[in-house]
């Protein structure tokens, strides 16, 4: 008995189904376009945008705390300042571009000798007095003093500046509460922080640093 | 006949190739000074309708000339379309470098890329583009930090409570927002300092006059005006003089323009931020010269510090820089 071959017409639905299946598989993996809800598209766009708060938090935890171990001893810095400010800048300072000011990342220990509304004064071991801010933080003392961030790595300076503002917020939220609670004359503490210093022609009465780490022994 | 025409074409191609090689050899062996003597540099400026930008443009042009180049200034008149048209001319006219003050941080990127594709290096001055792979380098005022310092002085002068107006510059320019954000990073921490109006006056003196006159009608009792540049500070001061309020309302500018520095010395304007346009223009021109002579290693961004000019420091400043 001889079976007759299926006709082209009878095989057409099978072929069409196979082609449609292949097409669907290709579309799934390599879509020419994909329709997404507007809300989802906005969320994706926001996720792709730079998040300064997130960047600053990661920088604070991953780089800044490690960098704190390498901060220059503030007593040593003050000693070099008294001899040659330019030499101190060359050796330990960080300048942002063509700035005349320099920023430093410093550490030290000492005893609180004065408590003001937004600042405490500390007599440091090794001689000298520094101020530690306890009020609102402005500027870029930590971002620039740490020397760990480069403006050229950011697509625009707005992001670079937004990171600095977020770092300042972290200081206010995580460092100040503990410091303000225990700040009293006679209390000893260990500190690490950033400080901006004016050019060599400007006389400095006192370094006022922005703290990153405060420890009470 | 066909063979003959093929032979002529081949000979012509060979002649062109030989000429090309010869001329390449000549330029390759010529000294950098010879190259500089014949090269042209374009100075493309966002606007010349502001003395500060005139200083930026003329300093860039003059420094390029001192370095041995033929230099031409192109005025974009704050119009991205005009800027694009300048770039088309520059690419077609064989310029060797562009000293560039963009009209728009995003919109100007395409022009810089066009020049880059044509082998023309671009060096941004004062204003930034939002790309780090297009211009060779960008010398920029550290607007944010300058306005942080200005904001702190604002609180010192106006106090921790009061009402103020902010006049913004061009909304598409990063400098506008770096200045505004730097200022607000300080001011917004004082909840009793209330901003009653924030409006753009496009960095323009006449527009600032109009805008503040209009704002004063609804808010006649403001304590201060913060302006995103000195041209707007001059316009704002003029509006306050017309309204008879110049003695009561404190005006703050930004740029370090000579007329504002003089008014600070006279006690009529409170403070500004000195931006050093001459330093930026000279640095950009010197970078272009170094690039043409073979240097390739430039930092993408070089911020230039802004210094506070107030009644105590005004004696140190003049002629768009430190005395």
Short mmCIF file of C-alpha atoms in Angstrom, two decimals:
data_model
loop_
_atom_site.label_atom_id
_atom_site.label_comp_id
_atom_site.label_asym_id
_atom_site.label_seq_id
_atom_site.Cartn_x
_atom_site.Cartn_y
_atom_site.Cartn_z
CA UNK A 1 0.00 0.00 0.00
CA UNK A 2 1.42 3.35 -0.87
CA UNK A 3 0.90 6.44 1.25
CA UNK A 4 0.48 9.62 -0.68
CA UNK A 5 2.82 12.55 0.29
CA UNK A 6 1.13 15.37 2.26
CA UNK A 7 0.34 18.16 -0.09
CA UNK A 8 1.99 21.62 0.13
CA UNK A 9 -1.36 23.07 1.20
CA UNK A 10 -1.71 20.60 4.07
CA UNK A 11 1.85 21.39 5.32
CA UNK A 12 1.39 25.17 5.15
CA UNK A 13 -0.13 25.60 8.67
CA UNK A 14 2.74 23.55 10.20
CA UNK A 15 5.38 25.63 8.40
CA UNK A 16 3.63 28.87 9.36
CA UNK A 17 3.47 27.76 13.01
CA UNK A 18 7.20 26.88 13.01
CA UNK A 19 8.12 30.24 11.44
CA UNK A 20 5.87 32.09 13.87
CA UNK A 21 7.49 30.24 16.78
CA UNK A 22 10.99 31.13 15.57
CA UNK A 23 9.86 34.72 15.08
CA UNK A 24 8.47 34.90 18.60
CA UNK A 25 11.66 33.44 20.09
CA UNK A 26 13.79 35.97 18.13
CA UNK A 27 11.51 38.83 19.19
CA UNK A 28 11.77 37.77 22.82
CA UNK A 29 15.56 37.77 22.83
CA UNK A 30 16.24 40.46 20.20
CA UNK A 31 13.26 42.82 20.21
CA UNK A 32 13.18 45.67 17.72
CA UNK A 33 11.23 47.62 20.30
CA UNK A 34 9.48 46.93 23.55
CA UNK A 35 6.45 48.65 24.94
CA UNK A 36 6.71 49.53 28.61
CA UNK A 37 4.34 51.49 30.85
CA UNK A 38 5.23 55.17 31.22
CA UNK A 39 5.68 54.80 34.98
CA UNK A 40 8.15 51.93 34.50
CA UNK A 41 10.06 53.93 31.86
CA UNK A 42 10.37 56.87 34.27
CA UNK A 43 11.60 54.56 37.03
CA UNK A 44 14.21 53.04 34.70
CA UNK A 45 15.36 56.50 33.63
CA UNK A 46 15.65 57.63 37.27
CA UNK A 47 17.60 54.48 38.13
CA UNK A 48 20.07 55.16 35.30
CA UNK A 49 20.61 58.76 36.49
CA UNK A 50 23.47 59.52 38.85
CA UNK A 51 22.49 59.16 42.50
CA UNK A 52 24.75 61.41 44.61
CA UNK A 53 23.35 60.14 47.93
CA UNK A 54 24.12 56.55 47.02
CA UNK A 55 27.56 57.45 45.65
CA UNK A 56 28.39 59.45 48.79
CA UNK A 57 27.25 56.61 51.08
CA UNK A 58 29.44 54.08 49.25
CA UNK A 59 32.37 56.51 49.21
CA UNK A 60 31.91 57.14 52.95
CA UNK A 61 31.88 53.44 53.83
CA UNK A 62 34.31 52.01 51.30
CA UNK A 63 36.96 54.69 50.75
CA UNK A 64 36.78 57.43 53.34
CA UNK A 65 36.96 55.21 56.42
CA UNK A 66 39.99 53.40 54.96
CA UNK A 67 41.52 56.76 53.98
CA UNK A 68 41.13 57.90 57.59
CA UNK A 69 43.98 55.58 58.57
CA UNK A 70 46.32 57.53 56.30
CA UNK A 71 45.37 61.03 57.49
CA UNK A 72 48.28 63.31 58.36
CA UNK A 73 48.87 64.01 62.06
CA UNK A 74 47.53 67.52 62.66
CA UNK A 75 50.30 68.42 65.14
CA UNK A 76 52.90 67.58 62.49
CA UNK A 77 51.00 69.61 59.88
CA UNK A 78 50.83 72.64 62.18
CA UNK A 79 54.55 72.33 62.85
CA UNK A 80 55.33 72.33 59.10
CA UNK A 81 52.87 75.23 58.57
CA UNK A 82 54.89 77.31 61.00
CA UNK A 83 58.06 76.69 59.01
CA UNK A 84 56.87 76.75 55.37
CA UNK A 85 53.19 76.69 54.34
CA UNK A 86 54.02 76.02 50.69
CA UNK A 87 56.11 72.98 51.65
CA UNK A 88 53.19 71.63 53.69
CA UNK A 89 50.86 72.08 50.73
CA UNK A 90 53.23 70.34 48.35
CA UNK A 91 53.66 67.40 50.69
CA UNK A 92 50.22 66.86 52.18
CA UNK A 93 47.74 69.22 50.54
CA UNK A 94 45.26 68.68 47.74
CA UNK A 95 44.44 71.53 45.39
CA UNK A 96 41.37 71.47 43.18
CA UNK A 97 42.55 72.62 39.77
CA UNK A 98 44.05 76.11 39.82
CA UNK A 99 42.89 76.85 43.35
CA UNK A 100 45.07 78.91 45.66
CA UNK A 101 43.53 77.16 48.66
CA UNK A 102 44.54 73.65 49.70
CA UNK A 103 42.64 70.95 51.58
CA UNK A 104 44.04 68.36 53.97
CA UNK A 105 42.89 65.15 55.61
CA UNK A 106 44.10 65.22 59.22
CA UNK A 107 43.91 63.20 62.43
CA UNK A 108 44.81 63.80 66.06
CA UNK A 109 43.86 63.52 69.70
CA UNK A 110 43.28 66.12 72.36
CA UNK A 111 41.15 67.63 75.09
CA UNK A 112 38.17 69.91 74.57
CA UNK A 113 38.92 73.37 75.96
CA UNK A 114 35.96 75.38 74.64
CA UNK A 115 32.44 74.60 73.45
CA UNK A 116 30.67 77.11 71.17
CA UNK A 117 27.31 76.95 69.36
CA UNK A 118 28.70 75.41 66.17
CA UNK A 119 32.30 74.58 67.05
CA UNK A 120 34.47 73.05 69.73
CA UNK A 121 38.12 73.92 70.38
CA UNK A 122 40.55 71.12 71.10
CA UNK A 123 44.03 71.42 72.62
CA UNK A 124 45.87 68.74 70.68
CA UNK A 125 48.55 66.36 71.89
CA UNK A 126 51.79 67.61 70.46
CA UNK A 127 50.84 71.26 70.91
CA UNK A 128 48.42 73.68 69.27
CA UNK A 129 44.67 74.19 69.09
CA UNK A 130 42.23 73.16 66.37
CA UNK A 131 38.52 73.79 65.92
CA UNK A 132 36.10 70.98 65.12
CA UNK A 133 32.78 71.98 63.55
CA UNK A 134 29.61 70.79 65.25
CA UNK A 135 27.09 72.84 63.25
CA UNK A 136 25.99 72.91 59.62
CA UNK A 137 28.73 71.84 57.20
CA UNK A 138 29.37 73.78 54.00
CA UNK A 139 32.06 73.49 51.36
CA UNK A 140 34.30 70.68 50.20
CA UNK A 141 36.79 70.09 53.01
CA UNK A 142 36.22 66.34 53.10
CA UNK A 143 35.72 65.70 49.38
CA UNK A 144 38.83 67.64 48.42
CA UNK A 145 40.89 67.08 51.57
CA UNK A 146 40.71 63.30 51.18
CA UNK A 147 42.22 63.56 47.70
CA UNK A 148 40.23 60.47 46.72
CA UNK A 149 37.84 61.99 44.17
CA UNK A 150 38.79 63.56 40.84
CA UNK A 151 36.46 66.02 39.10
CA UNK A 152 37.54 64.63 35.72
CA UNK A 153 35.93 61.30 36.61
CA UNK A 154 32.49 62.93 36.72
CA UNK A 155 30.58 63.69 33.52
CA UNK A 156 29.58 67.06 34.92
CA UNK A 157 30.56 69.20 37.87
CA UNK A 158 26.98 69.28 39.19
CA UNK A 159 27.31 65.61 40.14
CA UNK A 160 30.74 66.22 41.68
CA UNK A 161 29.31 69.04 43.81
CA UNK A 162 26.19 67.07 44.72
CA UNK A 163 28.47 64.34 46.13
CA UNK A 164 30.16 66.93 48.34
CA UNK A 165 26.81 68.17 49.65
CA UNK A 166 25.79 64.58 50.45
CA UNK A 167 29.08 63.90 52.26
CA UNK A 168 28.39 66.98 54.38
CA UNK A 169 24.92 65.61 55.17
CA UNK A 170 26.49 62.32 56.28
CA UNK A 171 28.72 64.23 58.68
CA UNK A 172 25.70 66.02 60.13
CA UNK A 173 23.63 62.84 60.38
CA UNK A 174 26.21 60.32 61.56
CA UNK A 175 29.03 62.21 63.30
CA UNK A 176 27.47 65.31 64.89
CA UNK A 177 24.84 63.66 67.11
CA UNK A 178 27.46 61.69 69.08
CA UNK A 179 29.86 64.61 69.19
CA UNK A 180 27.25 67.14 70.32
CA UNK A 181 26.00 64.76 73.02
CA UNK A 182 29.42 64.36 74.63
CA UNK A 183 31.10 67.69 73.86
CA UNK A 184 32.14 69.23 77.17
CA UNK A 185 35.21 71.00 78.46
CA UNK A 186 37.83 68.53 79.66
CA UNK A 187 36.62 65.58 77.56
CA UNK A 188 39.34 63.88 75.49
CA UNK A 189 38.70 62.63 71.97
CA UNK A 190 40.34 61.30 68.82
CA UNK A 191 39.37 62.84 65.49
CA UNK A 192 39.85 62.51 61.74
CA UNK A 193 38.57 65.14 59.33
CA UNK A 194 39.03 67.43 56.37
CA UNK A 195 40.10 71.05 56.48
CA UNK A 196 40.36 73.87 53.93
CA UNK A 197 43.31 76.20 54.31
CA UNK A 198 43.64 79.55 52.56
CA UNK A 199 46.65 80.42 50.42
CA UNK A 200 50.07 81.09 51.94
CA UNK A 201 49.46 84.86 51.94
CA UNK A 202 46.44 84.60 54.26
CA UNK A 203 47.17 84.37 57.97
CA UNK A 204 45.54 81.42 59.72
CA UNK A 205 44.38 81.92 63.28
CA UNK A 206 43.06 78.36 63.72
CA UNK A 207 42.30 75.31 61.58
CA UNK A 208 38.58 74.46 61.67
CA UNK A 209 38.08 70.91 60.50
CA UNK A 210 35.01 68.97 59.46
CA UNK A 211 35.02 65.60 61.27
CA UNK A 212 34.64 62.22 59.60
CA UNK A 213 35.54 60.14 62.65
CA UNK A 214 35.14 61.09 66.33
CA UNK A 215 36.06 58.61 69.05
CA UNK A 216 35.89 59.06 72.81
CA UNK A 217 38.40 56.79 74.52
CA UNK B 1 41.43 55.48 -26.20
CA UNK B 2 40.26 53.82 -22.97
CA UNK B 3 43.85 52.72 -22.20
CA UNK B 4 45.09 56.26 -22.73
CA UNK B 5 42.51 57.75 -20.35
CA UNK B 6 43.33 55.10 -17.72
CA UNK B 7 47.02 55.96 -18.03
CA UNK B 8 46.31 59.70 -17.62
CA UNK B 9 44.17 58.98 -14.54
CA UNK B 10 46.91 56.81 -13.03
CA UNK B 11 49.53 59.50 -13.67
CA UNK B 12 47.27 62.13 -12.10
CA UNK B 13 46.73 59.96 -9.01
CA UNK B 14 50.46 59.34 -8.71
CA UNK B 15 51.14 63.08 -8.98
CA UNK B 16 48.58 63.82 -6.25
CA UNK B 17 50.10 61.12 -4.02
CA UNK B 18 53.63 62.45 -4.54
CA UNK B 19 52.48 66.03 -3.84
CA UNK B 20 50.68 64.87 -0.72
CA UNK B 21 53.70 62.97 0.56
CA UNK B 22 56.00 65.89 -0.18
CA UNK B 23 53.81 68.34 1.65
CA UNK B 24 53.41 65.89 4.55
CA UNK B 25 57.14 65.57 4.73
CA UNK B 26 57.53 69.33 4.79
CA UNK B 27 55.01 69.89 7.57
CA UNK B 28 56.44 66.97 9.50
CA UNK B 29 59.93 68.38 9.36
CA UNK B 30 59.00 72.00 9.95
CA UNK B 31 59.49 73.41 13.40
CA UNK B 32 56.63 73.95 15.81
CA UNK B 33 57.18 77.68 15.43
CA UNK B 34 56.55 77.46 11.70
CA UNK B 35 53.35 75.50 12.37
CA UNK B 36 52.23 78.05 14.94
CA UNK B 37 53.00 80.93 12.58
CA UNK B 38 50.58 79.63 9.96
CA UNK B 39 47.91 78.07 12.18
CA UNK B 40 44.54 79.60 12.97
CA UNK B 41 42.73 79.39 16.30
CA UNK B 42 39.01 80.10 16.68
CA UNK B 43 37.63 81.68 19.86
CA UNK B 44 33.92 80.83 20.07
CA UNK B 45 32.13 82.78 22.81
CA UNK B 46 28.56 82.32 24.06
CA UNK B 47 27.89 86.08 23.99
CA UNK B 48 29.76 89.34 23.65
CA UNK B 49 26.80 91.26 25.09
CA UNK B 50 28.45 91.16 28.53
CA UNK B 51 31.79 92.78 29.42
CA UNK B 52 32.94 89.71 31.34
CA UNK B 53 32.73 87.52 28.23
CA UNK B 54 34.41 90.22 26.16
CA UNK B 55 37.37 90.01 28.54
CA UNK B 56 37.34 86.19 28.26
CA UNK B 57 37.23 86.34 24.45
CA UNK B 58 39.82 89.07 23.99
CA UNK B 59 42.25 87.52 26.48
CA UNK B 60 42.00 84.15 24.69
CA UNK B 61 42.49 85.82 21.30
CA UNK B 62 45.41 87.96 22.50
CA UNK B 63 47.20 85.04 24.18
CA UNK B 64 46.78 82.93 21.03
CA UNK B 65 48.27 85.80 19.00
CA UNK B 66 51.17 86.12 21.42
CA UNK B 67 51.83 82.44 20.86
CA UNK B 68 52.05 83.08 17.12
CA UNK B 69 48.59 82.13 15.87
CA UNK B 70 46.04 83.93 13.78
CA UNK B 71 43.02 84.18 16.11
CA UNK B 72 39.40 85.06 15.33
CA UNK B 73 36.50 85.61 17.74
CA UNK B 74 33.05 84.15 16.89
CA UNK B 75 30.05 85.49 18.86
CA UNK B 76 27.30 82.89 19.35
CA UNK B 77 24.91 85.51 20.80
CA UNK B 78 23.62 82.90 23.28
CA UNK B 79 22.09 81.08 20.30
CA UNK B 80 22.97 77.36 19.86
CA UNK B 81 22.05 77.59 16.15
CA UNK B 82 24.58 80.37 15.58
CA UNK B 83 27.15 78.37 17.52
CA UNK B 84 26.55 75.33 15.27
CA UNK B 85 26.94 77.53 12.22
CA UNK B 86 30.27 78.86 13.57
CA UNK B 87 31.51 75.30 13.96
CA UNK B 88 30.59 74.49 10.36
CA UNK B 89 32.66 77.47 9.22
CA UNK B 90 35.52 76.52 11.52
CA UNK B 91 35.65 72.94 10.24
CA UNK B 92 35.49 74.13 6.63
CA UNK B 93 38.09 76.87 7.12
CA UNK B 94 40.99 74.79 8.41
CA UNK B 95 41.28 76.06 11.99
CA UNK B 96 43.71 74.09 14.14
CA UNK B 97 42.02 74.56 17.52
CA UNK B 98 38.93 76.04 19.14
CA UNK B 99 38.89 77.94 22.44
CA UNK B 100 35.29 77.44 23.36
CA UNK B 101 32.79 79.03 25.71
CA UNK B 102 29.61 76.96 25.09
CA UNK B 103 26.03 78.19 25.02
CA UNK B 104 24.56 74.94 26.39
CA UNK B 105 26.11 72.13 28.47
CA UNK B 106 24.22 69.44 26.53
CA UNK B 107 23.40 71.17 23.24
CA UNK B 108 27.00 72.16 22.54
CA UNK B 109 28.38 68.61 22.79
CA UNK B 110 27.48 67.85 19.15
CA UNK B 111 29.48 70.85 17.94
CA UNK B 112 32.55 69.77 19.91
CA UNK B 113 32.23 66.25 18.51
CA UNK B 114 31.93 67.62 14.99
CA UNK B 115 35.21 69.48 15.44
CA UNK B 116 36.84 66.42 17.03
CA UNK B 117 35.82 64.24 14.08
CA UNK B 118 37.41 66.82 11.79
CA UNK B 119 40.64 66.59 13.82
CA UNK B 120 40.20 70.01 15.47
CA UNK B 121 40.82 69.98 19.23
CA UNK B 122 38.44 71.96 21.45
CA UNK B 123 39.33 73.57 24.79
CA UNK B 124 36.38 74.72 26.89
CA UNK B 125 36.66 77.89 28.94
CA UNK B 126 34.51 78.86 31.93
CA UNK B 127 31.46 76.87 30.86
CA UNK B 128 31.25 73.10 30.85
CA UNK B 129 29.86 70.52 28.44
CA UNK B 130 28.28 67.38 29.87
CA UNK B 131 30.73 64.98 28.25
CA UNK B 132 34.26 63.98 29.18
CA UNK B 133 35.25 62.42 25.85
CA UNK B 134 34.68 65.30 23.45
CA UNK B 135 36.79 68.34 24.42
CA UNK B 136 40.52 67.95 25.05
CA UNK B 137 40.21 69.86 28.31
CA UNK B 138 37.81 72.13 30.20
CA UNK B 139 39.04 75.01 32.35
CA UNK B 140 36.11 75.91 34.59
CA UNK B 141 35.31 78.29 37.38
CA UNK B 142 34.62 76.47 40.64
CA UNK B 143 31.19 78.10 40.74
CA UNK B 144 29.73 75.85 43.40
CA UNK B 145 32.44 76.50 46.00
CA UNK B 146 32.44 80.21 45.12
CA UNK B 147 28.73 80.40 45.83
CA UNK B 148 29.08 78.41 49.05
CA UNK B 149 31.44 81.16 50.27
CA UNK B 150 29.07 83.82 48.92
CA UNK B 151 26.12 82.12 50.66
CA UNK B 152 27.94 82.11 53.99
CA UNK B 153 28.69 85.82 53.59
CA UNK B 154 25.05 86.42 52.59
CA UNK B 155 23.90 84.94 55.93
CA UNK B 156 26.47 87.05 57.76
CA UNK B 157 25.23 90.25 56.07
CA UNK B 158 21.48 89.65 55.76
CA UNK B 159 21.12 87.63 58.96
CA UNK B 160 19.47 84.28 59.61
CA UNK B 161 15.99 85.56 58.75
CA UNK B 162 14.56 87.70 55.95
CA UNK B 163 13.24 87.54 52.41
CA UNK B 164 15.21 87.46 49.18
CA UNK B 165 14.95 87.07 45.41
CA UNK B 166 17.20 84.91 43.24
CA UNK B 167 17.89 85.83 39.61
CA UNK B 168 19.10 82.78 37.68
CA UNK B 169 21.23 82.75 34.54
CA UNK B 170 20.59 80.67 31.40
CA UNK B 171 18.73 77.56 32.51
CA UNK B 172 20.63 75.30 30.05
CA UNK B 173 24.02 76.27 31.47
CA UNK B 174 25.62 74.18 34.23
CA UNK B 175 27.13 77.32 35.75
CA UNK B 176 23.65 78.62 36.48
CA UNK B 177 22.82 75.59 38.58
CA UNK B 178 26.25 75.14 40.17
CA UNK B 179 25.97 78.73 41.44
CA UNK B 180 22.37 78.34 42.56
CA UNK B 181 23.01 75.00 44.27
CA UNK B 182 26.16 76.26 45.99
CA UNK B 183 24.23 79.26 47.31
CA UNK B 184 21.24 77.18 48.41
CA UNK B 185 23.46 74.55 50.05
CA UNK B 186 24.03 77.25 52.66
CA UNK B 187 20.90 79.42 52.61
CA UNK B 188 18.40 76.55 52.74
CA UNK B 189 19.80 75.53 56.12
CA UNK B 190 18.30 78.69 57.59
CA UNK B 191 14.56 78.13 57.54
CA UNK B 192 13.75 81.78 58.29
CA UNK B 193 15.48 82.98 55.13
CA UNK B 194 12.60 82.89 52.63
CA UNK B 195 13.05 83.04 48.85
CA UNK B 196 10.00 84.96 47.59
CA UNK B 197 10.87 84.66 43.88
CA UNK B 198 13.34 82.75 41.71
CA UNK B 199 13.39 83.72 38.04
CA UNK B 200 15.78 83.51 35.10
CA UNK B 201 17.12 86.72 33.57
CA UNK B 202 19.47 84.86 31.18
CA UNK B 203 22.65 86.46 32.61
CA UNK B 204 21.45 89.68 30.94
CA UNK B 205 21.54 93.13 32.55
CA UNK B 206 18.49 94.59 30.77
CA UNK B 207 16.45 91.47 31.42
CA UNK B 208 17.42 91.50 35.11
CA UNK B 209 16.20 95.10 35.37
CA UNK B 210 12.83 94.14 33.88
CA UNK B 211 12.47 90.94 35.91
CA UNK B 212 13.28 92.57 39.25
CA UNK B 213 11.02 95.56 38.55
CA UNK B 214 8.20 93.10 38.01
CA UNK B 215 9.05 91.06 41.14
CA UNK B 216 9.24 94.21 43.28
CA UNK B 217 5.63 95.05 42.45
CA UNK B 218 4.47 91.86 44.16
CA UNK B 219 7.24 91.81 46.82
CA UNK B 220 8.13 95.37 47.74
CA UNK B 221 9.78 94.54 51.08
CA UNK B 222 12.59 92.16 50.20
CA UNK B 223 15.89 92.28 52.07
CA UNK B 224 18.29 90.99 49.41
CA UNK B 225 18.80 89.88 45.81
CA UNK B 226 21.19 87.10 44.85
CA UNK B 227 22.15 87.27 41.16
CA UNK B 228 23.83 84.47 39.22
CA UNK B 229 26.19 86.95 37.54
CA UNK B 230 27.35 90.55 37.77
CA UNK B 231 25.53 91.76 34.68
CA UNK B 232 22.26 90.78 36.39
CA UNK B 233 23.51 92.34 39.65
CA UNK B 234 23.98 95.64 37.78
CA UNK B 235 20.47 95.35 36.31
CA UNK B 236 19.02 94.50 39.73
CA UNK B 237 20.83 97.42 41.36
CA UNK B 238 19.47 99.74 38.65
CA UNK B 239 15.92 98.47 39.32
CA UNK B 240 16.37 99.09 43.06
CA UNK B 241 17.70 102.62 42.42
CA UNK B 242 14.63 103.35 40.25
CA UNK B 243 12.35 102.00 42.99
CA UNK B 244 14.14 104.02 45.68
CA UNK B 245 15.19 100.85 47.50
CA UNK B 246 18.90 100.69 46.76
CA UNK B 247 19.83 101.55 50.35
CA UNK B 248 17.58 98.92 51.88
CA UNK B 249 18.06 95.88 49.65
CA UNK B 250 21.42 94.12 49.62
CA UNK B 251 22.64 92.97 46.18
CA UNK B 252 25.01 90.04 45.65
CA UNK B 253 26.53 89.19 42.27
CA UNK B 254 28.96 86.70 40.80
CA UNK B 255 31.76 87.14 38.21
CA UNK B 256 34.07 89.86 39.47
CA UNK B 257 33.15 92.36 36.74
CA UNK B 258 34.90 95.71 37.08
CA UNK B 259 31.73 97.81 37.43
CA UNK B 260 30.48 95.61 40.28
CA UNK B 261 33.87 95.60 42.02
CA UNK B 262 33.76 99.44 41.90
CA UNK B 263 30.23 99.47 43.36
CA UNK B 264 31.37 97.13 46.16
CA UNK B 265 34.16 99.60 46.96
CA UNK B 266 31.50 102.35 47.08
CA UNK B 267 29.31 100.24 49.39
CA UNK B 268 26.45 99.96 46.88
CA UNK B 269 26.69 96.24 46.11
CA UNK B 270 27.56 93.86 48.95
CA UNK B 271 29.67 91.14 47.37
CA UNK B 272 30.59 89.12 44.29
CA UNK B 273 32.76 86.11 43.44
CA UNK B 274 35.91 86.81 41.42
CA UNK B 275 36.13 84.26 38.61
CA UNK B 276 39.45 85.09 36.94
CA UNK B 277 38.41 85.06 33.25
CA UNK B 278 41.91 86.03 32.17
CA UNK B 279 43.45 83.01 33.93
CA UNK B 280 40.94 80.67 32.26
CA UNK B 281 41.40 82.18 28.79
CA UNK B 282 45.19 82.15 29.00
CA UNK B 283 45.23 78.55 30.30
CA UNK B 284 42.98 77.42 27.41
CA UNK B 285 45.11 79.21 24.79
CA UNK B 286 48.33 77.77 26.21
CA UNK B 287 46.81 74.27 26.29
CA UNK B 288 45.84 74.62 22.61
CA UNK B 289 49.38 75.66 21.77
CA UNK B 290 50.80 72.68 23.67
CA UNK B 291 48.37 70.35 21.90
CA UNK B 292 49.34 71.65 18.46
CA UNK B 293 52.99 71.11 19.40
CA UNK B 294 52.33 67.47 20.31
CA UNK B 295 51.26 67.26 23.94
CA UNK B 296 48.30 64.94 24.51
CA UNK B 297 48.10 64.41 28.27
CA UNK B 298 45.65 67.00 29.63
CA UNK B 299 43.37 66.76 32.67
CA UNK B 300 39.81 66.72 31.38
CA UNK B 301 38.66 69.31 33.92
CA UNK B 302 40.62 72.01 35.68
CA UNK B 303 38.52 74.02 38.15
CA UNK B 304 39.68 77.56 38.86
CA UNK B 305 38.97 78.82 42.38
CA UNK B 306 36.52 81.70 42.85
CA UNK B 307 37.38 84.25 45.53
CA UNK B 308 34.99 86.33 47.62
CA UNK B 309 35.07 90.07 46.94
CA UNK B 310 33.47 92.15 49.69
CA UNK B 311 34.13 95.46 51.45
CA UNK B 312 37.07 93.95 53.33
CA UNK B 313 38.80 92.29 50.36
CA UNK B 314 37.84 94.59 47.48
CA UNK B 315 41.20 96.36 47.64
CA UNK B 316 42.91 93.14 46.49
CA UNK B 317 40.91 92.92 43.26
CA UNK B 318 40.52 94.77 39.99
CA UNK B 319 40.78 94.35 36.24
CA UNK B 320 39.10 90.91 36.38
CA UNK B 321 41.58 89.37 38.80
CA UNK B 322 43.85 89.97 41.74
CA UNK B 323 45.78 93.24 41.62
#
